[in-house]
PDB file of C-alpha atoms in Angstrom:
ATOM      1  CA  UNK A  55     -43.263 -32.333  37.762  1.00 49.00           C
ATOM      2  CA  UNK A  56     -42.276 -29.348  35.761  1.00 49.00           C
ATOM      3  CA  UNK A  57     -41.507 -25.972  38.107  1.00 49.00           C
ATOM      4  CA  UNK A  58     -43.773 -23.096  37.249  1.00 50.00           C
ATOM      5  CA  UNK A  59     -41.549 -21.070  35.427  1.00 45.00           C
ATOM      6  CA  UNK A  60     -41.072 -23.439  32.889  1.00 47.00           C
ATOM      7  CA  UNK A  61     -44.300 -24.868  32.387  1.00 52.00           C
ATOM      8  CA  UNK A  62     -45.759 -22.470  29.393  1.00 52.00           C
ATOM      9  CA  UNK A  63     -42.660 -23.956  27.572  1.00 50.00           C
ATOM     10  CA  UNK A  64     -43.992 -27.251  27.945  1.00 57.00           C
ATOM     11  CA  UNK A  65     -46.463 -26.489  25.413  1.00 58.00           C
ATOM     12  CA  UNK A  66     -45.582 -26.901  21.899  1.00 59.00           C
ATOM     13  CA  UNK A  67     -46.436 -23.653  20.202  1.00 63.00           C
ATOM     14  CA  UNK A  68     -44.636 -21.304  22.795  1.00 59.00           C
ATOM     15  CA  UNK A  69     -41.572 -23.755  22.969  1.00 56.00           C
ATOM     16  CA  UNK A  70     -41.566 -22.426  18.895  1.00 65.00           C
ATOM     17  CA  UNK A  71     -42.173 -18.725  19.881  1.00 64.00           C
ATOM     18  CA  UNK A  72     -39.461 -18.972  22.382  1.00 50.00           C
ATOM     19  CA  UNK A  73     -37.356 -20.808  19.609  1.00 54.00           C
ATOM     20  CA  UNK A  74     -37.998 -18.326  16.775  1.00 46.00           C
ATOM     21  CA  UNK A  75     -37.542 -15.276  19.493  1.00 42.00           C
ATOM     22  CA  UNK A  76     -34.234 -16.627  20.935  1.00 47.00           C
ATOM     23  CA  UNK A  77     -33.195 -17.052  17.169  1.00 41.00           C
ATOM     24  CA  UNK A  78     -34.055 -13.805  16.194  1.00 41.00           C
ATOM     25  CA  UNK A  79     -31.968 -12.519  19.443  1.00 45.00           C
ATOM     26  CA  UNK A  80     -28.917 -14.322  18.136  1.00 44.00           C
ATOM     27  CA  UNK A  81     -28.761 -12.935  15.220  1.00 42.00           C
ATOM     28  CA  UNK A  82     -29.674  -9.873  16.202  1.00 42.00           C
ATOM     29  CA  UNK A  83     -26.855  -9.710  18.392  1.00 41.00           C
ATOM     30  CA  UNK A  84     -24.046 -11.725  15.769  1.00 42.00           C
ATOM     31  CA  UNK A  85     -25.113  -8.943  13.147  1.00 42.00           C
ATOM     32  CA  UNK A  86     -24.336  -6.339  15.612  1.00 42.00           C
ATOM     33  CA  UNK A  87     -21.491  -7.320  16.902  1.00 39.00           C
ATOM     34  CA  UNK A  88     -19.810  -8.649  13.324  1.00 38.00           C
ATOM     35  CA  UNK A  89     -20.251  -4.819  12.020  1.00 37.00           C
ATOM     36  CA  UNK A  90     -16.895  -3.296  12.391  1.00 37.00           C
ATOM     37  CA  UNK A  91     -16.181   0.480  11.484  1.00 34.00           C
ATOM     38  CA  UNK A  92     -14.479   0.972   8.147  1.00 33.00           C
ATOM     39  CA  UNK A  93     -10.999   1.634   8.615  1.00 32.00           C
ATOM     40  CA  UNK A  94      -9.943   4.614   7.451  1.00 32.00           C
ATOM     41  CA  UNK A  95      -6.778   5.214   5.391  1.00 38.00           C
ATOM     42  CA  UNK A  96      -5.291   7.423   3.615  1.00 50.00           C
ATOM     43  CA  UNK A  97      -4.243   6.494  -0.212  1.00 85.00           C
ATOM     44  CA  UNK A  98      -0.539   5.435  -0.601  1.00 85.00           C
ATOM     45  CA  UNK A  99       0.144   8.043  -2.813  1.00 82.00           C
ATOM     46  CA  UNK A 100      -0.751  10.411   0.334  1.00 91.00           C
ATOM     47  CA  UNK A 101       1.580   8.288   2.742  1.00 95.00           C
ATOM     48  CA  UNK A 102       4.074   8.049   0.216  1.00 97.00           C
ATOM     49  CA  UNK A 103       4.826  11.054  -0.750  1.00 97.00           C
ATOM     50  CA  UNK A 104       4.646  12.717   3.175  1.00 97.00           C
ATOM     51  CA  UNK A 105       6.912  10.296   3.868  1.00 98.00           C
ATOM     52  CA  UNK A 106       9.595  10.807   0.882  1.00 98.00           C
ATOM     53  CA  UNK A 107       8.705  14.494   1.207  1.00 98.00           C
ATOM     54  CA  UNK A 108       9.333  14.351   5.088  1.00 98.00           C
ATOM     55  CA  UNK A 109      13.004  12.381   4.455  1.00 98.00           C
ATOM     56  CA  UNK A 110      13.582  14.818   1.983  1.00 98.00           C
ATOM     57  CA  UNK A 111      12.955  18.128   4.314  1.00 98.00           C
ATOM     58  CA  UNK A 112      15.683  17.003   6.976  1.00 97.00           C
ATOM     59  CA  UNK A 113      17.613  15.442   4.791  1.00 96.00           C
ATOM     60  CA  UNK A 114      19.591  11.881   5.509  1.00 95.00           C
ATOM     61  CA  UNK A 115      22.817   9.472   5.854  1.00 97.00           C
ATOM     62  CA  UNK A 116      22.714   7.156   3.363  1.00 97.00           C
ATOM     63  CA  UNK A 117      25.134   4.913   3.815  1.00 97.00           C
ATOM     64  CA  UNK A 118      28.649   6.486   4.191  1.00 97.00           C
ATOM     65  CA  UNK A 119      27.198   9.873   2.329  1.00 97.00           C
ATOM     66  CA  UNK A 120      25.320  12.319   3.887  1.00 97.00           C
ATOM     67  CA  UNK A 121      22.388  13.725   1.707  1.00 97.00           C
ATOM     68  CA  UNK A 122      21.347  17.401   2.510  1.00 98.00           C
ATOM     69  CA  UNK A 123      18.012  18.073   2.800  1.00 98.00           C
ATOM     70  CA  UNK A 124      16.201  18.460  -0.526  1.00 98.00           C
ATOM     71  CA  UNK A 125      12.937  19.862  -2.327  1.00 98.00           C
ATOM     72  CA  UNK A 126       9.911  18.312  -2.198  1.00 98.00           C
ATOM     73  CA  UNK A 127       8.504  16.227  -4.555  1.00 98.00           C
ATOM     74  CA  UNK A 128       5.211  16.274  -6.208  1.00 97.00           C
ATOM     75  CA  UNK A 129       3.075  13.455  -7.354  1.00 97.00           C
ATOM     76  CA  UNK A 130       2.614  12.003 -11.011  1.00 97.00           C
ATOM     77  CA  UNK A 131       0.356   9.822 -11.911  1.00 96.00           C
ATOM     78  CA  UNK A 132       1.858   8.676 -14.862  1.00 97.00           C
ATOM     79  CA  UNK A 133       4.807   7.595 -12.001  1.00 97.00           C
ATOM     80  CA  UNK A 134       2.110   5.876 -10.600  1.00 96.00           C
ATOM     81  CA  UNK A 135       0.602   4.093 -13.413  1.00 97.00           C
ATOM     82  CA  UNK A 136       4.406   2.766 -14.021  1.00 97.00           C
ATOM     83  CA  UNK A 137       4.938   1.689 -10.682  1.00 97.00           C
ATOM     84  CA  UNK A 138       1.814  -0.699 -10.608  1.00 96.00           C
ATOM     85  CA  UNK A 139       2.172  -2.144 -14.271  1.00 97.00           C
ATOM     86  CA  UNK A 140       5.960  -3.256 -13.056  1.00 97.00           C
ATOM     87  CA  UNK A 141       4.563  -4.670  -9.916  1.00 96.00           C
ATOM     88  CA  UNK A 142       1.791  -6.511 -11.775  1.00 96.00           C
ATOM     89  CA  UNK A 143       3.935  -7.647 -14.060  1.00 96.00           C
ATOM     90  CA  UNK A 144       6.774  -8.524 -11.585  1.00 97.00           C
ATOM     91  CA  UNK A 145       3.462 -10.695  -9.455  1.00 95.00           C
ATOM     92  CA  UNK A 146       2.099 -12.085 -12.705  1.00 95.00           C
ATOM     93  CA  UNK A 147       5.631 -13.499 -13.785  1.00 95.00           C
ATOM     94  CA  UNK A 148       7.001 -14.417 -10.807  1.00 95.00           C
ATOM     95  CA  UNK A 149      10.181 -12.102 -10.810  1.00 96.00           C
ATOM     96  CA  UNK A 150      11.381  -9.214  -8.755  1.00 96.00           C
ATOM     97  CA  UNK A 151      14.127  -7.230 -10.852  1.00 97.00           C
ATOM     98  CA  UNK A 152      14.213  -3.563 -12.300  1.00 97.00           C
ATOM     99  CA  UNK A 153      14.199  -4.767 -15.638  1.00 96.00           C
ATOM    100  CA  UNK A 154      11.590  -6.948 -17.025  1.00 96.00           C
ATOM    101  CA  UNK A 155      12.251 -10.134 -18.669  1.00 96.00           C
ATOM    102  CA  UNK A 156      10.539  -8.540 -21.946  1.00 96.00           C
ATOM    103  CA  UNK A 157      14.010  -5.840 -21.656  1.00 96.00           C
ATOM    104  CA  UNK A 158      11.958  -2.947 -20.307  1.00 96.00           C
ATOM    105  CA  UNK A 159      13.595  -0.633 -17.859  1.00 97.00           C
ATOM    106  CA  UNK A 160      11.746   1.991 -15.391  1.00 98.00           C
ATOM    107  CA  UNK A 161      12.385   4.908 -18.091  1.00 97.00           C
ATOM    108  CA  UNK A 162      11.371   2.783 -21.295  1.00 97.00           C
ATOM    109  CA  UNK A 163       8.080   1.834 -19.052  1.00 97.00           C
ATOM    110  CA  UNK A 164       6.868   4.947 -17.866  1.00 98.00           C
ATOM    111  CA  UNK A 165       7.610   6.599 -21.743  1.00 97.00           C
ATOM    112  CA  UNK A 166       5.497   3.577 -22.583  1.00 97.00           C
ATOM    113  CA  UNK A 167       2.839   5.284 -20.720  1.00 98.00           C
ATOM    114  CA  UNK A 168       3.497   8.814 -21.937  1.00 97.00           C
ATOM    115  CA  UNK A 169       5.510  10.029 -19.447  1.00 98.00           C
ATOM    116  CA  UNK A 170       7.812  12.349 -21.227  1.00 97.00           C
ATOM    117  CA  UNK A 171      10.523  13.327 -18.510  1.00 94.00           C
ATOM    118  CA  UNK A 172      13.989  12.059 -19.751  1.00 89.00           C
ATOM    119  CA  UNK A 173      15.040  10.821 -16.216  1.00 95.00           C
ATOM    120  CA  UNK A 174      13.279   7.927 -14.084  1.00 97.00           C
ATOM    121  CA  UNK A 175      15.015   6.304 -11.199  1.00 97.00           C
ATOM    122  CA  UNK A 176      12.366   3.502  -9.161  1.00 98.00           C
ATOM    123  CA  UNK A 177      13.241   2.019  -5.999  1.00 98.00           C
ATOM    124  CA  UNK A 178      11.772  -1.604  -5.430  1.00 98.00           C
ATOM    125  CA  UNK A 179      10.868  -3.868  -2.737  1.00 97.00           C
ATOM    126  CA  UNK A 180       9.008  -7.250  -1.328  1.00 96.00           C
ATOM    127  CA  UNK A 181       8.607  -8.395   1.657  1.00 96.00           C
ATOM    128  CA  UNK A 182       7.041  -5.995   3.970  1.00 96.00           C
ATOM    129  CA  UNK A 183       3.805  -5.281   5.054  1.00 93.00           C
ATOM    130  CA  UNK A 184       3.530  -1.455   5.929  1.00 94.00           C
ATOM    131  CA  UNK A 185       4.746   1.736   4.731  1.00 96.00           C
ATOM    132  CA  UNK A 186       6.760   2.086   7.719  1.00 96.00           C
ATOM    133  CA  UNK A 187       8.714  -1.268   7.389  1.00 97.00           C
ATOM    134  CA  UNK A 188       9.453  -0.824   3.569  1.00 97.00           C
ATOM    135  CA  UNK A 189      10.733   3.015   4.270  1.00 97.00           C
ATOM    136  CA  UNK A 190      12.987   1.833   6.942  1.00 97.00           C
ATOM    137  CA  UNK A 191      14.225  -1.003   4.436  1.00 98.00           C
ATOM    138  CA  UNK A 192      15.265   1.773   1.949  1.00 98.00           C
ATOM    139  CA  UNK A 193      16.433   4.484   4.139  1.00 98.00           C
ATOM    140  CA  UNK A 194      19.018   2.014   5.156  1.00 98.00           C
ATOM    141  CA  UNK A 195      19.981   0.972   1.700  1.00 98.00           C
ATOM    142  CA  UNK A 196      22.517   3.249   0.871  1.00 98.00           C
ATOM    143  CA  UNK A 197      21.562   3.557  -2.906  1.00 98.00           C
ATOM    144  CA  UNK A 198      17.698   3.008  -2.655  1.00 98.00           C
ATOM    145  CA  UNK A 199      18.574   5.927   0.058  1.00 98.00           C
ATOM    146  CA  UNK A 200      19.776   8.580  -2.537  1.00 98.00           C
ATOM    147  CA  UNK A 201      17.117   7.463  -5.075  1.00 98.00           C
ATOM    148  CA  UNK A 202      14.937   9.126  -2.573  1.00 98.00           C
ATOM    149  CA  UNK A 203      16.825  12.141  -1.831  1.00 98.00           C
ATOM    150  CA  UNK A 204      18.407  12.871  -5.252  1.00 98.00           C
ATOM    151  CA  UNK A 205      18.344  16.326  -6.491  1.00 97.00           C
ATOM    152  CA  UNK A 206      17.581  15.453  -9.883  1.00 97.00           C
ATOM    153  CA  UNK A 207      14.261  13.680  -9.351  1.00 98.00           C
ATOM    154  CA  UNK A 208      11.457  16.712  -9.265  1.00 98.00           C
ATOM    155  CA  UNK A 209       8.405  14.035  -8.707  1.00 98.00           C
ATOM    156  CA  UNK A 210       7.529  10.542  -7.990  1.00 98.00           C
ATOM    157  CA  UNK A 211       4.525   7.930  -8.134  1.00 97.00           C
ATOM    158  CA  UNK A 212       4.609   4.816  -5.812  1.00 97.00           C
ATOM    159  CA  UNK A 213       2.351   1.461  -5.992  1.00 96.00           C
ATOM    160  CA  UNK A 214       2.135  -1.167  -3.630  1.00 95.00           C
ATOM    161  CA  UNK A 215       0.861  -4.912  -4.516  1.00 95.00           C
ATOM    162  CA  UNK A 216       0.520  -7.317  -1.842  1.00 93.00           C
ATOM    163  CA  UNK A 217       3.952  -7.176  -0.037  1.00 93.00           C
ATOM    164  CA  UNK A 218       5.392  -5.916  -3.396  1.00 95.00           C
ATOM    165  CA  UNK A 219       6.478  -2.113  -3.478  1.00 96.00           C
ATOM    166  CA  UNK A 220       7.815  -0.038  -6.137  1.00 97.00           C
ATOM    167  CA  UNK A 221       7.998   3.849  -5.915  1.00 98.00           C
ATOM    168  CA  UNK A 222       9.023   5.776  -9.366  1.00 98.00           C
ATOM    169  CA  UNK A 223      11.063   9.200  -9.533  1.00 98.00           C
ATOM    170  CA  UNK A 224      11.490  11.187 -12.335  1.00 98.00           C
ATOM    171  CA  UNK A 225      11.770  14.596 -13.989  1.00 97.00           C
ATOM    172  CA  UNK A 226      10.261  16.539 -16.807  1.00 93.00           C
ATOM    173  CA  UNK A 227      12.005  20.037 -17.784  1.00 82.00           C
TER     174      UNK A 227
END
């Protein structure tokens, strides 16, 4: 004998209503819970440049030198375009160097571009997954260090690819 409460579902067409309805439930509740809110970041070139800028303000040891504090830096995109062709082109061909095995160096790349400073320094990396990790990594490399607090360098542009990093400084008088 069936108990009461489950008899109407021994007929066929509510055992589909209760089918279609317990269905429509689950996905009701799958597409609720699978909608996440869009995380929201900054761009790098935001993070980047606080974060150079911020070094720069207090200034820094790097390595056995001390670096006074130093102006700010402002952002080029030009700087930037530079710093994600070499990383794409570092990815694509399976090298990590600061010149590329066609000869190019980070000034000859960026002029490339029309970037038409005379001085370009870049600082590269791979490896690390956040901006914090791959600042720390530099900051205690004394010469990737005083790329970031040199005088001479009057603005930058970063790019990041994956877990490859590459910021560009440079200087147009």
């Amino acid at each position: 004998m069936i108990p009461d409460v489950i008899q109407p579902l021994a007929n066929p067409d509510n055992m589909k209503k209760v089918i279609v309805c317990i269905l429509l439930i689950s996905i009701s509740l799958l597409w609720g819970c699978s909608k996440t809110e869009p995380v929201v970041t900054q761009d790098l070139h935001v993070v980047m440049l606080n974060a150079v800028n911020q070094l720069r303000s207090t200034g820094c040891q790097c390595g056995t030198i001390y670096m006074p504090p130093a102006p700010a830096l402002r952002w080029n995109d030009t700087l930037e375009a530079a710093a994600e062709g070499h990383l794409q082109d570092m990815y694509d061909n399976h090298y990590f160097g600061h010149i590329a095995p066609d000869g190019s160096s980070p000034i000859q790349r960026a002029q490339a571009l029309g970037y038409t400073g005379e001085y370009v320094g870049e600082n590269i990396a791979e490896g690390y997954s956040s901006l914090d990790q791959v600042m720390s990594a530099w900051i205690n490399s004394p010469d990737h260090c005083q790329a970031m607090m040199d005088t001479l360098y009057k603005e930058m542009g970063a790019a990041r690819l994956n877990d490859y990093w590459d910021q560009e400084f440079g200087r147009q008088d």
